[in-house]
Amino acid sequence: NGGQVRNHFVKLKKHIRFADGNYGTTAVSKSCGNVTIGNISAVQTVQLRSFLTAGNITITSNNPAFRVGSSSNQGTHVFNVGANACASTNGASGTPASGGTLGDINLYDINIYFVPTVAGEQLGTITITDGTSTATINVSGTGIKKDQFIIWSDEYADGKLPKGKIVENAARATSNNNITYKSSNESVIAIINDGAAFQAIAEGEATITATAAEDNEWKAIAHEKLFIV
């Protein structure tokens, strides 16, 4: 009809979308389960869709027990999204580790590690932002206290004590926590120094129980040993 057709270009906004299609601050939650203090959980992975335009994305954790991209560093990770980030739905997947360019990638993984330093339930939030939109991952896990063990001194391997012997370092804990002692028969082996040592005072037998108390990191432990005077 004699009219003119002009091309109209619409600039696509950047966006963050989880691979399952959800958006928003409560879209994804991950539980890291029970992990012993100082250990690292099996990696939890959340998959994101790539962005429609190039730029940078920043991934942070608000709790140092939950680490993204690396099990050894909480850190703030910044990734460059390449100009070809809007790939086909069958594009190759990739895993951000410590920075880099995400180009020609349609799906990529955010790895989450739980490394508790205290006991009890812990909560955190992983935030992913491109400066325009934001997505968050709610994370949780429970730190479990470590097991400790009692090790008796080789000097007392046979359990024999001469009468009058004072024993101050019969055992130690792998936690290096203080040891206290109890005697099953204080007429044979008496506990002295407020439980920190014991003394053989008469012939006979007594079972000595060495105990290391629990603390914020270690479980309590007790171990018995028979002594003969």
JSON list of N, CA and C in Angstrom, two decimals, residues 161-165 182-192 198-208 227-229:
[
{"chain": "A", "resi": 161, "resn": "LEU", "atom": "N", "xyz": [50.94, -50.10, 89.13]},
{"chain": "A", "resi": 161, "resn": "LEU", "atom": "CA", "xyz": [51.44, -48.92, 89.82]},
{"chain": "A", "resi": 161, "resn": "LEU", "atom": "C", "xyz": [52.11, -49.34, 91.12]},
{"chain": "A", "resi": 162, "resn": "PRO", "atom": "N", "xyz": [53.27, -48.77, 91.41]},
{"chain": "A", "resi": 162, "resn": "PRO", "atom": "CA", "xyz": [53.88, -49.01, 92.73]},
{"chain": "A", "resi": 162, "resn": "PRO", "atom": "C", "xyz": [53.14, -48.20, 93.79]},
{"chain": "A", "resi": 163, "resn": "LYS", "atom": "N", "xyz": [53.08, -48.75, 94.99]},
{"chain": "A", "resi": 163, "resn": "LYS", "atom": "CA", "xyz": [52.40, -48.06, 96.09]},
{"chain": "A", "resi": 163, "resn": "LYS", "atom": "C", "xyz": [53.06, -46.70, 96.31]},
{"chain": "A", "resi": 164, "resn": "GLY", "atom": "N", "xyz": [52.24, -45.65, 96.45]},
{"chain": "A", "resi": 164, "resn": "GLY", "atom": "CA", "xyz": [52.71, -44.29, 96.66]},
{"chain": "A", "resi": 164, "resn": "GLY", "atom": "C", "xyz": [52.87, -43.49, 95.38]},
{"chain": "A", "resi": 165, "resn": "LYS", "atom": "N", "xyz": [52.77, -44.15, 94.23]},
{"chain": "A", "resi": 165, "resn": "LYS", "atom": "CA", "xyz": [52.97, -43.47, 92.95]},
{"chain": "A", "resi": 165, "resn": "LYS", "atom": "C", "xyz": [51.89, -42.42, 92.70]},
{"chain": "A", "resi": 182, "resn": "LYS", "atom": "N", "xyz": [38.37, -40.38, 87.72]},
{"chain": "A", "resi": 182, "resn": "LYS", "atom": "CA", "xyz": [37.57, -40.91, 88.81]},
{"chain": "A", "resi": 182, "resn": "LYS", "atom": "C", "xyz": [38.06, -42.32, 89.09]},
{"chain": "A", "resi": 183, "resn": "SER", "atom": "N", "xyz": [37.97, -42.73, 90.35]},
{"chain": "A", "resi": 183, "resn": "SER", "atom": "CA", "xyz": [38.43, -44.05, 90.76]},
{"chain": "A", "resi": 183, "resn": "SER", "atom": "C", "xyz": [37.26, -44.87, 91.26]},
{"chain": "A", "resi": 184, "resn": "SER", "atom": "N", "xyz": [37.27, -46.16, 90.89]},
{"chain": "A", "resi": 184, "resn": "SER", "atom": "CA", "xyz": [36.21, -47.06, 91.36]},
{"chain": "A", "resi": 184, "resn": "SER", "atom": "C", "xyz": [36.45, -47.49, 92.81]},
{"chain": "A", "resi": 185, "resn": "ASN", "atom": "N", "xyz": [37.67, -47.28, 93.29]},
{"chain": "A", "resi": 185, "resn": "ASN", "atom": "CA", "xyz": [38.01, -47.69, 94.66]},
{"chain": "A", "resi": 185, "resn": "ASN", "atom": "C", "xyz": [39.08, -46.75, 95.21]},
{"chain": "A", "resi": 186, "resn": "GLU", "atom": "N", "xyz": [38.62, -45.71, 95.89]},
{"chain": "A", "resi": 186, "resn": "GLU", "atom": "CA", "xyz": [39.57, -44.69, 96.37]},
{"chain": "A", "resi": 186, "resn": "GLU", "atom": "C", "xyz": [40.39, -45.16, 97.55]},
{"chain": "A", "resi": 187, "resn": "SER", "atom": "N", "xyz": [40.05, -46.31, 98.11]},
{"chain": "A", "resi": 187, "resn": "SER", "atom": "CA", "xyz": [40.91, -46.84, 99.17]},
{"chain": "A", "resi": 187, "resn": "SER", "atom": "C", "xyz": [42.17, -47.47, 98.58]},
{"chain": "A", "resi": 188, "resn": "VAL", "atom": "N", "xyz": [42.16, -47.77, 97.28]},
{"chain": "A", "resi": 188, "resn": "VAL", "atom": "CA", "xyz": [43.33, -48.31, 96.58]},
{"chain": "A", "resi": 188, "resn": "VAL", "atom": "C", "xyz": [44.02, -47.21, 95.78]},
{"chain": "A", "resi": 189, "resn": "ILE", "atom": "N", "xyz": [43.26, -46.49, 94.98]},
{"chain": "A", "resi": 189, "resn": "ILE", "atom": "CA", "xyz": [43.81, -45.37, 94.18]},
{"chain": "A", "resi": 189, "resn": "ILE", "atom": "C", "xyz": [42.93, -44.16, 94.44]},
{"chain": "A", "resi": 190, "resn": "ALA", "atom": "N", "xyz": [43.51, -43.15, 95.04]},
{"chain": "A", "resi": 190, "resn": "ALA", "atom": "CA", "xyz": [42.78, -41.94, 95.40]},
{"chain": "A", "resi": 190, "resn": "ALA", "atom": "C", "xyz": [42.94, -40.87, 94.32]},
{"chain": "A", "resi": 191, "resn": "ILE", "atom": "N", "xyz": [41.89, -40.12, 94.10]},
{"chain": "A", "resi": 191, "resn": "ILE", "atom": "CA", "xyz": [41.93, -39.00, 93.15]},
{"chain": "A", "resi": 191, "resn": "ILE", "atom": "C", "xyz": [42.40, -37.76, 93.89]},
{"chain": "A", "resi": 192, "resn": "ILE", "atom": "N", "xyz": [43.37, -37.05, 93.31]},
{"chain": "A", "resi": 192, "resn": "ILE", "atom": "CA", "xyz": [43.93, -35.86, 93.94]},
{"chain": "A", "resi": 192, "resn": "ILE", "atom": "C", "xyz": [43.94, -34.70, 92.94]},
{"chain": "A", "resi": 198, "resn": "PHE", "atom": "N", "xyz": [45.97, -38.91, 90.15]},
{"chain": "A", "resi": 198, "resn": "PHE", "atom": "CA", "xyz": [45.58, -39.93, 91.12]},
{"chain": "A", "resi": 198, "resn": "PHE", "atom": "C", "xyz": [46.84, -40.54, 91.73]},
{"chain": "A", "resi": 199, "resn": "GLN", "atom": "N", "xyz": [46.63, -41.19, 92.90]},
{"chain": "A", "resi": 199, "resn": "GLN", "atom": "CA", "xyz": [47.76, -41.74, 93.65]},
{"chain": "A", "resi": 199, "resn": "GLN", "atom": "C", "xyz": [47.43, -43.14, 94.17]},
{"chain": "A", "resi": 200, "resn": "ALA", "atom": "N", "xyz": [48.39, -44.08, 93.97]},
{"chain": "A", "resi": 200, "resn": "ALA", "atom": "CA", "xyz": [48.24, -45.44, 94.49]},
{"chain": "A", "resi": 200, "resn": "ALA", "atom": "C", "xyz": [48.58, -45.43, 95.98]},
{"chain": "A", "resi": 201, "resn": "ILE", "atom": "N", "xyz": [47.61, -45.82, 96.81]},
{"chain": "A", "resi": 201, "resn": "ILE", "atom": "CA", "xyz": [47.83, -45.71, 98.26]},
{"chain": "A", "resi": 201, "resn": "ILE", "atom": "C", "xyz": [47.74, -47.05, 98.98]},
{"chain": "A", "resi": 202, "resn": "ALA", "atom": "N", "xyz": [47.25, -48.10, 98.33]},
{"chain": "A", "resi": 202, "resn": "ALA", "atom": "CA", "xyz": [47.17, -49.41, 98.98]},
{"chain": "A", "resi": 202, "resn": "ALA", "atom": "C", "xyz": [47.11, -50.50, 97.92]},
{"chain": "A", "resi": 203, "resn": "GLU", "atom": "N", "xyz": [47.50, -51.72, 98.31]},
{"chain": "A", "resi": 203, "resn": "GLU", "atom": "CA", "xyz": [47.46, -52.81, 97.36]},
{"chain": "A", "resi": 203, "resn": "GLU", "atom": "C", "xyz": [46.02, -53.16, 96.99]},
{"chain": "A", "resi": 204, "resn": "GLY", "atom": "N", "xyz": [45.84, -53.56, 95.71]},
{"chain": "A", "resi": 204, "resn": "GLY", "atom": "CA", "xyz": [44.51, -53.91, 95.24]},
{"chain": "A", "resi": 204, "resn": "GLY", "atom": "C", "xyz": [44.31, -53.48, 93.80]},
{"chain": "A", "resi": 205, "resn": "GLU", "atom": "N", "xyz": [43.05, -53.41, 93.41]},
{"chain": "A", "resi": 205, "resn": "GLU", "atom": "CA", "xyz": [42.71, -53.02, 92.04]},
{"chain": "A", "resi": 205, "resn": "GLU", "atom": "C", "xyz": [41.70, -51.88, 92.06]},
{"chain": "A", "resi": 206, "resn": "ALA", "atom": "N", "xyz": [41.78, -51.03, 91.05]},
{"chain": "A", "resi": 206, "resn": "ALA", "atom": "CA", "xyz": [40.80, -49.96, 90.88]},
{"chain": "A", "resi": 206, "resn": "ALA", "atom": "C", "xyz": [40.71, -49.60, 89.41]},
{"chain": "A", "resi": 207, "resn": "THR", "atom": "N", "xyz": [39.51, -49.32, 88.98]},
{"chain": "A", "resi": 207, "resn": "THR", "atom": "CA", "xyz": [39.31, -48.86, 87.61]},
{"chain": "A", "resi": 207, "resn": "THR", "atom": "C", "xyz": [39.32, -47.34, 87.59]},
{"chain": "A", "resi": 208, "resn": "ILE", "atom": "N", "xyz": [40.20, -46.77, 86.79]},
{"chain": "A", "resi": 208, "resn": "ILE", "atom": "CA", "xyz": [40.28, -45.32, 86.65]},
{"chain": "A", "resi": 208, "resn": "ILE", "atom": "C", "xyz": [39.57, -44.92, 85.36]},
{"chain": "A", "resi": 227, "resn": "PHE", "atom": "N", "xyz": [43.78, -50.57, 86.91]},
{"chain": "A", "resi": 227, "resn": "PHE", "atom": "CA", "xyz": [45.12, -50.45, 87.48]},
{"chain": "A", "resi": 227, "resn": "PHE", "atom": "C", "xyz": [45.27, -51.40, 88.67]},
{"chain": "A", "resi": 228, "resn": "ILE", "atom": "N", "xyz": [46.47, -51.95, 88.80]},
{"chain": "A", "resi": 228, "resn": "ILE", "atom": "CA", "xyz": [46.78, -52.87, 89.90]},
{"chain": "A", "resi": 228, "resn": "ILE", "atom": "C", "xyz": [47.94, -52.28, 90.70]},
{"chain": "A", "resi": 229, "resn": "VAL", "atom": "N", "xyz": [47.74, -52.18, 92.00]},
{"chain": "A", "resi": 229, "resn": "VAL", "atom": "CA", "xyz": [48.78, -51.63, 92.87]},
{"chain": "A", "resi": 229, "resn": "VAL", "atom": "C", "xyz": [49.44, -52.77, 93.62]}
]
